[in-house]
Coordinates of C-alpha atoms and ligand atoms in Angstrom, one line a residue:
X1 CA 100.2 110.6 113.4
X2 CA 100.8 114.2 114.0
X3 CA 101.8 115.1 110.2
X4 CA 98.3 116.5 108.6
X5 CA 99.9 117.2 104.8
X6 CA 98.0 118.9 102.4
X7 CA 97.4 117.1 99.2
X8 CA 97.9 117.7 95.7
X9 CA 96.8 115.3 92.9
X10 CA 98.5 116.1 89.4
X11 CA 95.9 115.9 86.4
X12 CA 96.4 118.1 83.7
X13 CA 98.2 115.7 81.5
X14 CA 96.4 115.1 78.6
X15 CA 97.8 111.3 78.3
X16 CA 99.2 110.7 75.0
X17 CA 99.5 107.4 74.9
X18 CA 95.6 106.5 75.7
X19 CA 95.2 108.1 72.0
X20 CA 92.0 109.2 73.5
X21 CA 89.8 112.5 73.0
X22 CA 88.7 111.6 76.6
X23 CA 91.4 113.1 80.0
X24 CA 92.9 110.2 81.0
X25 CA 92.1 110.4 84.5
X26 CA 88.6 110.4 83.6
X27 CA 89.1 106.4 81.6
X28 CA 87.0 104.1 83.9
X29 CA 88.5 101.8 86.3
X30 CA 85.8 99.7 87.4
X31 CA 82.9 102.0 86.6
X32 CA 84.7 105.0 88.2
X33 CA 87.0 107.9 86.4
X34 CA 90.4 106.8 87.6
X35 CA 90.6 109.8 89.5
X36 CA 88.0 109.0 91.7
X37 CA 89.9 106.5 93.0
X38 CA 93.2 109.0 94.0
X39 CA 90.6 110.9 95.6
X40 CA 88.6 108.5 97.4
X41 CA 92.3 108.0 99.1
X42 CA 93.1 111.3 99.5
X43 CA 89.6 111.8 101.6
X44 CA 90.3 108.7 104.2
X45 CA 93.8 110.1 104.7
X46 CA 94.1 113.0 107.2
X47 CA 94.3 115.9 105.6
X48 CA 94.8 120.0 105.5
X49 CA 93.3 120.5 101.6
X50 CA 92.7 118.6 98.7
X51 CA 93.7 120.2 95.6
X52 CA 93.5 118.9 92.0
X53 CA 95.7 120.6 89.4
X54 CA 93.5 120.3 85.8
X55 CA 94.5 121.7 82.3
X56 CA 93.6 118.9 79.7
X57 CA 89.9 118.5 79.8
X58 CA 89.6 120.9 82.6
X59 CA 86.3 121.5 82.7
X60 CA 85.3 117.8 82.5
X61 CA 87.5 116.4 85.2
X62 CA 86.4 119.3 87.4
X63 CA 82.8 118.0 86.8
X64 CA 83.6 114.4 87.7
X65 CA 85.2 115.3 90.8
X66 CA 82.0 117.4 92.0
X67 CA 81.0 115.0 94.6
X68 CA 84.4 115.6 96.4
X69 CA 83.3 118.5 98.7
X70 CA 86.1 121.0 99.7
X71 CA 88.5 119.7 96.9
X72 CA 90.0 122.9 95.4
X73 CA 90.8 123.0 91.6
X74 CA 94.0 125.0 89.9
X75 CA 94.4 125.2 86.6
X76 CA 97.9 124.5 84.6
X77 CA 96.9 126.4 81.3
X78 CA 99.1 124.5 79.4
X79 CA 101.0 121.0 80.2
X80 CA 104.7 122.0 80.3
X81 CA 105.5 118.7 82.9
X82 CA 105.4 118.0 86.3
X83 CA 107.0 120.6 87.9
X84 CA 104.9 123.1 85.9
X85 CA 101.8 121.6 87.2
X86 CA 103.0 121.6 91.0
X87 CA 104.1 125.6 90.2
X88 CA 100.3 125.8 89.7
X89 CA 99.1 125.4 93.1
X90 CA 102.1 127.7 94.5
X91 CA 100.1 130.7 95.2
X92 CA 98.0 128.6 97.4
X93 CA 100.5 126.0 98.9
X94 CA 103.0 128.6 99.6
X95 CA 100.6 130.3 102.2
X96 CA 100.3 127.0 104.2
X97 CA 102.8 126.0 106.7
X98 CA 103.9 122.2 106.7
X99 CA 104.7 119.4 104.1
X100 CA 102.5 118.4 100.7
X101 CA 101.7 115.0 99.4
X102 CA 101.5 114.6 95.8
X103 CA 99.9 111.7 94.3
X104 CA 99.5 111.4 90.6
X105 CA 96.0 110.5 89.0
X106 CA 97.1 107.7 87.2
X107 CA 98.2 106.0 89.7
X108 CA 95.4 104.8 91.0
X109 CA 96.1 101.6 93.0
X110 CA 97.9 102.8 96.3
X111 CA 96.5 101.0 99.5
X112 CA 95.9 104.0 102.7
X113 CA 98.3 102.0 104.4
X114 CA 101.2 102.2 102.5
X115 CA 100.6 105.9 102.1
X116 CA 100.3 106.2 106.1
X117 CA 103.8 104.3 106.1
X118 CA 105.4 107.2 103.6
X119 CA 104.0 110.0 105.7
X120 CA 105.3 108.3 109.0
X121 CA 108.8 108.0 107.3
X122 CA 108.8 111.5 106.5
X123 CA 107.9 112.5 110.0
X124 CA 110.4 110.2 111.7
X125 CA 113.0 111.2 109.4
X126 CA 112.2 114.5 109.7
X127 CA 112.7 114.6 105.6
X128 CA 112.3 117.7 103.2
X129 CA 111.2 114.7 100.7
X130 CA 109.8 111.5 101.0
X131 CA 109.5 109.3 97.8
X132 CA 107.9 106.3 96.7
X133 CA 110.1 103.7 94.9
X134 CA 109.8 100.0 94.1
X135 CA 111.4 97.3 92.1
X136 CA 110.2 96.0 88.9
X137 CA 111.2 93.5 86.6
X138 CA 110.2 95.8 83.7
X139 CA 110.7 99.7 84.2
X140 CA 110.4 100.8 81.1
X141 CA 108.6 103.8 81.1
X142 CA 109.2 105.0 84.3
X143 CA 112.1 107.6 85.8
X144 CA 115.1 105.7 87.2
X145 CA 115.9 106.2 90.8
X146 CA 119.4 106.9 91.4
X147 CA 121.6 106.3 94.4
X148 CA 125.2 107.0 95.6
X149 CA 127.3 104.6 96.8
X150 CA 126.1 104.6 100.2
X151 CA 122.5 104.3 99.0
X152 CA 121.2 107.5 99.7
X153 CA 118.6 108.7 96.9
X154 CA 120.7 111.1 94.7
X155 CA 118.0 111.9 91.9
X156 CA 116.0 110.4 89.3
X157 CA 116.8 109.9 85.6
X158 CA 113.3 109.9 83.2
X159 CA 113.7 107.3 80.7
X160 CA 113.7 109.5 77.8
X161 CA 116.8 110.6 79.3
X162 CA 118.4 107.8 80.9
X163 CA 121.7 106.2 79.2
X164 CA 121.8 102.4 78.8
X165 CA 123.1 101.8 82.2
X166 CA 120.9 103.8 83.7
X167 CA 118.1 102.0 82.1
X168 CA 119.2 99.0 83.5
X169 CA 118.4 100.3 87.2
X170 CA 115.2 98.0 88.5
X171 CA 114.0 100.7 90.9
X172 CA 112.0 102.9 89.5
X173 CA 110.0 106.8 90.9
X174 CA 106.7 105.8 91.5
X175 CA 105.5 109.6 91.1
X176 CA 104.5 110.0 94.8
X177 CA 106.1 112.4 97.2
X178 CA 105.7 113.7 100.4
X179 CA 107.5 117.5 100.3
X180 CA 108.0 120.3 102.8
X181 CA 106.8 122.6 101.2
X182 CA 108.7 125.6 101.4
X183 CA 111.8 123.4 100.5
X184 CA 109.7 122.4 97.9
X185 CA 108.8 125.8 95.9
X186 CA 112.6 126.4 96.8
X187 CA 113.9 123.8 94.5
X188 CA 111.1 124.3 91.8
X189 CA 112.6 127.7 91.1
X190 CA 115.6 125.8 90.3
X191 CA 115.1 123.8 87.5
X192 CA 114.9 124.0 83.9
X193 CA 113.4 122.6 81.1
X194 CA 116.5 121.4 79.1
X195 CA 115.9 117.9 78.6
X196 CA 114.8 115.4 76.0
X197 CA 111.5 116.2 76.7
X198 CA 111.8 119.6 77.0
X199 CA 109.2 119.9 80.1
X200 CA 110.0 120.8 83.3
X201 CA 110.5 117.5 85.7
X202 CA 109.1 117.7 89.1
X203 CA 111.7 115.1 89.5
X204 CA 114.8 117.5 89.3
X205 CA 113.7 119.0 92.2
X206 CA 115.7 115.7 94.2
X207 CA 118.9 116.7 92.9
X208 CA 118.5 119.8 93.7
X209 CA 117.8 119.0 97.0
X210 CA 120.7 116.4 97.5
X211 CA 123.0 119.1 95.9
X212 CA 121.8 121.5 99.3
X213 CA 122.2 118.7 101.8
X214 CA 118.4 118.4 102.5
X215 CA 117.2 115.4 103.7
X216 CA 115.7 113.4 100.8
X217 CA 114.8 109.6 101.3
X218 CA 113.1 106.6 99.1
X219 CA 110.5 104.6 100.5
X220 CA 110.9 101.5 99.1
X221 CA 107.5 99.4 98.1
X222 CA 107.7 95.7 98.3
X223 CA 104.5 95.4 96.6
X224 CA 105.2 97.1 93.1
X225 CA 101.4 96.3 92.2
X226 CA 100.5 99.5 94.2
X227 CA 102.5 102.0 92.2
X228 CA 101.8 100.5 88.3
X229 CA 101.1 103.8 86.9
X230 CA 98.4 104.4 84.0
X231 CA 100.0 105.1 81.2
X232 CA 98.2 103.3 78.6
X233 CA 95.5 100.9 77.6
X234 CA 97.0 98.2 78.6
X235 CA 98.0 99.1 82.0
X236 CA 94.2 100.2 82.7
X237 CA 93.1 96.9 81.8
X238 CA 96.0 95.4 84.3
X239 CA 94.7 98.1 87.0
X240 CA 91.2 97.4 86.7
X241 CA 92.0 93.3 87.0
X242 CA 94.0 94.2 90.4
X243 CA 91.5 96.1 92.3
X244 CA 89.1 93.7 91.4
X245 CA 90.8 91.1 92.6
X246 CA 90.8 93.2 95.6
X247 CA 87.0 93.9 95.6
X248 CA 86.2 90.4 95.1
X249 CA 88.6 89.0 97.6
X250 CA 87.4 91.3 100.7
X251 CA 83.5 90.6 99.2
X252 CA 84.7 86.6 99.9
X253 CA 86.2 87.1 103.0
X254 CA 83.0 88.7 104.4
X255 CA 80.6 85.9 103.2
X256 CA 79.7 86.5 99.5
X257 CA 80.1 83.4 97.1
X258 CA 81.7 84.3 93.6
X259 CA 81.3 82.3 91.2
X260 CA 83.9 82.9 88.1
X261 CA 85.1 85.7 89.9
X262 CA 87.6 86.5 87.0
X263 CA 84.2 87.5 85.6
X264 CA 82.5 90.0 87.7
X265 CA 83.4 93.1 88.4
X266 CA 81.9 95.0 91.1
X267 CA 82.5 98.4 92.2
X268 CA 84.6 99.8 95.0
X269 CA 81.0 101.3 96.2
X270 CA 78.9 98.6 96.6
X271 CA 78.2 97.3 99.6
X272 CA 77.2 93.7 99.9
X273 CA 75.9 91.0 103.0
X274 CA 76.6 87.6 103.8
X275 CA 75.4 84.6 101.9
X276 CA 75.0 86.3 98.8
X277 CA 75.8 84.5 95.3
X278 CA 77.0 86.4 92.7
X279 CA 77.6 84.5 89.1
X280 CA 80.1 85.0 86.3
X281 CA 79.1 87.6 84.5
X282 CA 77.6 90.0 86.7
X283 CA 78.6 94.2 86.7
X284 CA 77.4 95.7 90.4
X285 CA 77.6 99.7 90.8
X286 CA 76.9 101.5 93.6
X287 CA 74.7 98.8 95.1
X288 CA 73.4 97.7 97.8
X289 CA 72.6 94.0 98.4
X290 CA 70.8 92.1 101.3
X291 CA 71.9 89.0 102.3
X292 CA 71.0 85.8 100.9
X293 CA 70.2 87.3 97.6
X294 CA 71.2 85.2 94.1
X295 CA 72.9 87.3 91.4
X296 CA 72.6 84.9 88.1
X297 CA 74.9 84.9 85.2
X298 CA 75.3 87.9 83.4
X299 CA 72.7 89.9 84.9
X300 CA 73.9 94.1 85.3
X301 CA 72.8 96.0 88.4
X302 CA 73.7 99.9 89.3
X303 CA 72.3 102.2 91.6
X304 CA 69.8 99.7 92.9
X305 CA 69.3 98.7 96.5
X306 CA 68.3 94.8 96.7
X307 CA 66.9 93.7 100.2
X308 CA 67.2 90.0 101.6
X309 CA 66.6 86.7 99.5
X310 CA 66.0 88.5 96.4
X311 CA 66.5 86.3 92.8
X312 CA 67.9 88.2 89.8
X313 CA 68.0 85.3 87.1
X314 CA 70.3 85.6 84.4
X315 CA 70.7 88.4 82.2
X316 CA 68.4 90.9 84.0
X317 CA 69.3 94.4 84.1
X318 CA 68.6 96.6 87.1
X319 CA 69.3 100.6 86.8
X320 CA 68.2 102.7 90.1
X321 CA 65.7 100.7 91.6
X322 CA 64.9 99.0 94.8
X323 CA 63.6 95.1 95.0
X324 CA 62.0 94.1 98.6
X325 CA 62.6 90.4 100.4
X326 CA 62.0 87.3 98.4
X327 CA 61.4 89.1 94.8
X328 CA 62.2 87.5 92.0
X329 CA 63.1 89.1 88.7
X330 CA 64.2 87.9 84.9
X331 CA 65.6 85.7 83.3
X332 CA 65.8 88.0 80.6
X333 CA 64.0 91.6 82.8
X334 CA 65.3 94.8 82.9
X335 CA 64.0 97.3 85.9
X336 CA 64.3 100.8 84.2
X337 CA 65.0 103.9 86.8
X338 CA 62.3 104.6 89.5
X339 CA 61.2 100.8 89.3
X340 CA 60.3 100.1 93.1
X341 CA 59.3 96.2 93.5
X342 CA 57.8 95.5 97.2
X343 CA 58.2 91.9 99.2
X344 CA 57.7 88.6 97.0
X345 CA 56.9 89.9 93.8
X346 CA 57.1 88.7 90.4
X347 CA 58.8 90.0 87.8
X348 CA 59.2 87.4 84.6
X349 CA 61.0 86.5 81.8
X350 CA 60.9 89.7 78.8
X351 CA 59.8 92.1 81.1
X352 CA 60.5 95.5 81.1
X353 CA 59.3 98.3 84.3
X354 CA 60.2 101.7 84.3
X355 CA 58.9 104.3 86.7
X356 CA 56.8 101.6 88.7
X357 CA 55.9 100.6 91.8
X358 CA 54.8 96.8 92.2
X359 CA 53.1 96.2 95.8
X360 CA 53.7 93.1 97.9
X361 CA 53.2 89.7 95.8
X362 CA 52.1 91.5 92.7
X363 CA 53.2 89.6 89.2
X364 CA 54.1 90.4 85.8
X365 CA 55.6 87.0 84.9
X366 CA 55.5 87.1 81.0
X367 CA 56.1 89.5 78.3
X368 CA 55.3 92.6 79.5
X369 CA 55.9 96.7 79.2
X370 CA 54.7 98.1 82.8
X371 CA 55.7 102.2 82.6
X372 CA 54.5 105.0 85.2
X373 CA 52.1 102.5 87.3
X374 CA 51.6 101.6 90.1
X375 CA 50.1 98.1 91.1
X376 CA 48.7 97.3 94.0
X377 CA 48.9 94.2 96.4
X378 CA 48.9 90.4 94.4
X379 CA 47.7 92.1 91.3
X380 CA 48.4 89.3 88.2
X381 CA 49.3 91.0 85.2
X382 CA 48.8 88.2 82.4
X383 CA 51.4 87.4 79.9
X384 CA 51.7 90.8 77.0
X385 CA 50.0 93.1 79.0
X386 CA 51.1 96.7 78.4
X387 CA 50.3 100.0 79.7
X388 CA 50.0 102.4 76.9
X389 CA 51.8 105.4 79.1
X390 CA 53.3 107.4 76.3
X391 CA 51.1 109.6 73.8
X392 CA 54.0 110.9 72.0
X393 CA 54.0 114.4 74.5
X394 CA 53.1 113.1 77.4
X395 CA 53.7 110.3 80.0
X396 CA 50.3 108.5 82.0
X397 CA 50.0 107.2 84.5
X398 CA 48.2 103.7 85.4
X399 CA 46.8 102.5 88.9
X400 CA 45.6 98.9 89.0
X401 CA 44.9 99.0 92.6
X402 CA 45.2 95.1 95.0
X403 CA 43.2 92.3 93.7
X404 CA 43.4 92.9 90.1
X405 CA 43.8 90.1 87.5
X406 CA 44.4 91.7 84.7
X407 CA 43.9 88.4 81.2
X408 CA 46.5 88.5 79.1
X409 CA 47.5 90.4 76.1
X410 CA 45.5 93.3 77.4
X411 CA 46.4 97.0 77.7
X412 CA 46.1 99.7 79.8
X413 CA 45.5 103.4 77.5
X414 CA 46.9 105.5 81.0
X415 CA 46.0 107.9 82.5
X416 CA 43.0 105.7 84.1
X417 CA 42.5 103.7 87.0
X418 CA 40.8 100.1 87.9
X419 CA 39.3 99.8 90.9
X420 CA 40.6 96.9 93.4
X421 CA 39.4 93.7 93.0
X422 CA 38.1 93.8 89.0
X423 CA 38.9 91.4 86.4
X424 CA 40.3 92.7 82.5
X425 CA 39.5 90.2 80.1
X426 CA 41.9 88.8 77.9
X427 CA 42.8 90.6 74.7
X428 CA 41.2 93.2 76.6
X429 CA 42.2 97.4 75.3
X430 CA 41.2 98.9 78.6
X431 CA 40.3 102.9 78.0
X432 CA 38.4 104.3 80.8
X433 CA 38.1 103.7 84.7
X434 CA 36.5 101.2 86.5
X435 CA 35.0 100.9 90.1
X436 CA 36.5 98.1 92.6
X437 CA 35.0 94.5 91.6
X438 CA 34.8 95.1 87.6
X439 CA 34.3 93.0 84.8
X440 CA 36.2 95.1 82.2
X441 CA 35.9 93.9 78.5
X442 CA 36.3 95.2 75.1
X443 CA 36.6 92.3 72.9
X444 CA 35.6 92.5 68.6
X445 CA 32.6 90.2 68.3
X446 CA 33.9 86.8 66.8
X447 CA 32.4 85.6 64.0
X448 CA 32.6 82.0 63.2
X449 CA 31.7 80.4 59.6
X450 CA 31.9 76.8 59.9
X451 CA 33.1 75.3 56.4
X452 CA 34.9 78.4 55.3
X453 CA 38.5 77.6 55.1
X454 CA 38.1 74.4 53.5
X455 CA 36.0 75.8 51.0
X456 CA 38.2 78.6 50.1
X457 CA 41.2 76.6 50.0
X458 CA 39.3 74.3 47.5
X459 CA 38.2 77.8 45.1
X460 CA 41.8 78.3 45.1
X461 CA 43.5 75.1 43.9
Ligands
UD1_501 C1 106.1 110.4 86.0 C2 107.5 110.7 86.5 C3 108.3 109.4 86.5 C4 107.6 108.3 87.2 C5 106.2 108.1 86.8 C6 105.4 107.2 87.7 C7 108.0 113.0 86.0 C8 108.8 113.9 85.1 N1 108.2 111.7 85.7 O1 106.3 110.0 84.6 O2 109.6 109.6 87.0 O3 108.3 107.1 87.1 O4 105.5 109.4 86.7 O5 104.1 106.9 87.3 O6 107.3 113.5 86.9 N2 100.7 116.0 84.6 C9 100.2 117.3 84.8 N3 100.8 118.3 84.0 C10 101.8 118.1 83.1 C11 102.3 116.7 83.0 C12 101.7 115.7 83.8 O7 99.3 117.5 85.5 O8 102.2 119.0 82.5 C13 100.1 114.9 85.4 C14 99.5 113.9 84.6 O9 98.1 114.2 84.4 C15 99.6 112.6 85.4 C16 100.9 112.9 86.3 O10 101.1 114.3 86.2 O11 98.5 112.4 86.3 C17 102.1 112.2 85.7 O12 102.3 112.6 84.4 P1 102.8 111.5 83.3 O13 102.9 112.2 82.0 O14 101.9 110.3 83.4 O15 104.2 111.2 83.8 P2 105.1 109.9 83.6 O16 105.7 109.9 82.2 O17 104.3 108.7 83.9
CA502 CA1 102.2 108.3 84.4

């Protein structure tokens, strides 16, 4: 394809009907501002620019879309419509030679493809506008696509505007346009603001267009899915269940079992290998997972990278960490930030690790609070053990280097260090060092007095 457009995505709207404080382009579609998605297209298209036109929570949406090197931001001060937005990349657009495709960024569920298929229509048809149309059973809501009696695109009606019979036209302006762009700013020039609505329509410019015997044609979608625009609440939600049905279906094609698949969500980002098992319940984010792994019921993971034949049981939370081959973690265990877990260890049920590194075959199986340590080789950390890591200021540090068998209910007052190989007692409150091969103890003296519950049971009858 020899057509390189520059691309415009429209989101200044402040989104009424989300009754929201929050830009609707920033609500989440599957753990991702919806914009990210309009953008994430806009990168694997060829392209001249990207540029995002922002008024409504400006400053946030510019922040979201920070990761998008080169993306260019414009702001419409304040939301007078479509048109109005476009007018606010003029100064910019007007200096480039070629055509502009606009996307909208609620509309967020477009497949490359079909975009490739509206710029090679435009190119073929050597168009001043390309537009996206489909059929739907229910078009409420959206502008009306009007032909003449040969079929050629005449203009679109919003509904706000739209008489009865007009609202009974199925085909309906999905928002998305392919412009040359002089034609464009042309036509912009042109329209007004007298409408229902009283905003200026980026979708007068057709008429105008078609009133000046420019080429204008609609590209009809057969797949109205793609251009469900997000309007409300309720079209998020039936967004979000499409492109996870997409997710989950090209994560089953490549090899992962889903189990109540209606049920897990995972994000466009994660990246997953074959033979992994993923159960209802489970949230993936900008993952990574090896193959063979089990993902049980209801268990959250994000940011994490999970290598081979790795076993989260169910309802275990992982946030930014990385688990090595054949670790087990949970039921019940939540890996805090900075938690990395080497090959074959342990991590049991009601355990908590933040800021931790756990060497090969190490094990905290029971009960535990493991913070800013780091554990060396098939350590055994007995059931309750805790390092005390925080003095209220200040965070500690705790080494328990390979070989350690720490009894249970003991704990660690950090910073300090045991030496490989030494033994804590049970019930043990460790405070200082110890050299490799240690008996560590502190234990209260136990005092036994034979007789002395019966006895004061009796003296209190
Ligand atoms: C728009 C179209 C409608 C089409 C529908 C498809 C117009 C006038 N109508 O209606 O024909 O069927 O999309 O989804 O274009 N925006 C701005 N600045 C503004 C107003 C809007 O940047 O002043 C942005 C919004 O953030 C949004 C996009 O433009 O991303 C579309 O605006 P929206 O208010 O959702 O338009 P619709 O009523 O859906
Ligand atoms: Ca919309």
């Amino acid at each position: 394809m020899s057509l390189l457009p520059h691309i415009l995505v429209l989101a200044a709207g402040k989104g009424k009907r989300m009754r929201s404080e929050l830009p609707k382009v920033l609500h989440e579609v599957l753990f991702q501002p919806m914009i990210h998605h309009v953008l994430d297209l806009a990168y694997s298209l060829p392209q001249a620019s990207v540029s995002i036109i922002v008024g409504h929570g400006g400053e946030e949406v510019q922040e979201a879309c920070r990761d998008y090197s080169g993306a260019q931001f414009f702001e419409q001060r304040e939301q007078r419509g479509t048109a109005d937005a476009v007018k606010s990349s003029q100064i910019f657009l007007q200096k480039q030679q070629g055509h502009v495709l606009i996307l909208s960024g609620d509309v967020i569920l477009l497949r490359k493809s079909s975009i490739e298929m509206l710029l090679k229509t435009h190119e073929t048809e050597k168009a001043v506008c390309s537009l996206v149309t489909t059929h739907l059973e229910n078009p409420t809501g959206y502008g009306r696509v009007l032909r003449d009696a040969k079929g050629s695109v005449r203009g679109i009606r919003e509904e706000a505007d739209s008489s009865s019979l007009e609202k009974k036209i199925t085909e309906i302006n999905a928002g998305i346009y392919c412009f040359e762009i002089a034609s464009l700013f042309d036509a912009l020039s042109k329209i007004s603001n007298q409408n229902r609505q009283g905003e200026f329509y980026l979708t007068d410019v057709i008429e105008v267009l078609v009133r000046e015997n420019k080429k204008v044609v609609g590209a009809v979608f057969a797949d109205s899915e793609e251009t469900l625009g997000i309007n409300d609440r309720v079209a998020l939600s039936q967004a979000e269940r499409v492109l996870q049905k997409r997710v989950n279906q090209f994560h089953m094609e490549n090899g992962v079992t889903l189990r109540g698949g209606e049920n897990i969500w995972i994000d466009t980002r994660t990246e997953i290998e074959a033979d992994v098992t993923i159960e209802t319940g489970g949230r993936i984010q900008r993952s990574k997972i090896g193959k063979k792994t089990v993902v049980e019921a209801n268990s959250r993971i994000q940011f994490s990278t999970l290598h081979s034949g790795v076993k989260i049981k169910q309802g275990s939370v992982i946030e930014e960490s990385v688990i090595g081959d054949k670790t087990t973690v949970g039921p019940y265990a939540h890996l805090r930030p900075g938690s990395v877990l080497g090959v074959e260890v342990k991590i049991g049920n009601f355990v908590e690790v933040k800021k931790s590194v756990f060497k090969d075959g190490a094990k905290a199986s029971h009960l535990s609070y493991i913070g800013d340590a780091e554990i060396g080789k098939a350590v055994n950390l007995g059931c309750g053990f805790i390092t005390c890591n925080y003095d209220g200021v200040n965070k500690h540090k705790t080494i328990i280097e390979e070989g350690c068998f720490i009894g249970s209910d003991s704990q660690i007052i950090a910073p300090l260090t045991l030496g490989a190989r030494s033994y804590v007692a049970s019930g043990t409150t460790v405070t200082k060092s110890a050299p490799p091969e240690s008996l560590v103890m502190a234990r209260v003296k136990q005092i036994t007095k034979p007789g002395y519950a019966k006895r004061f049971l009796k003296n209190n009858e």
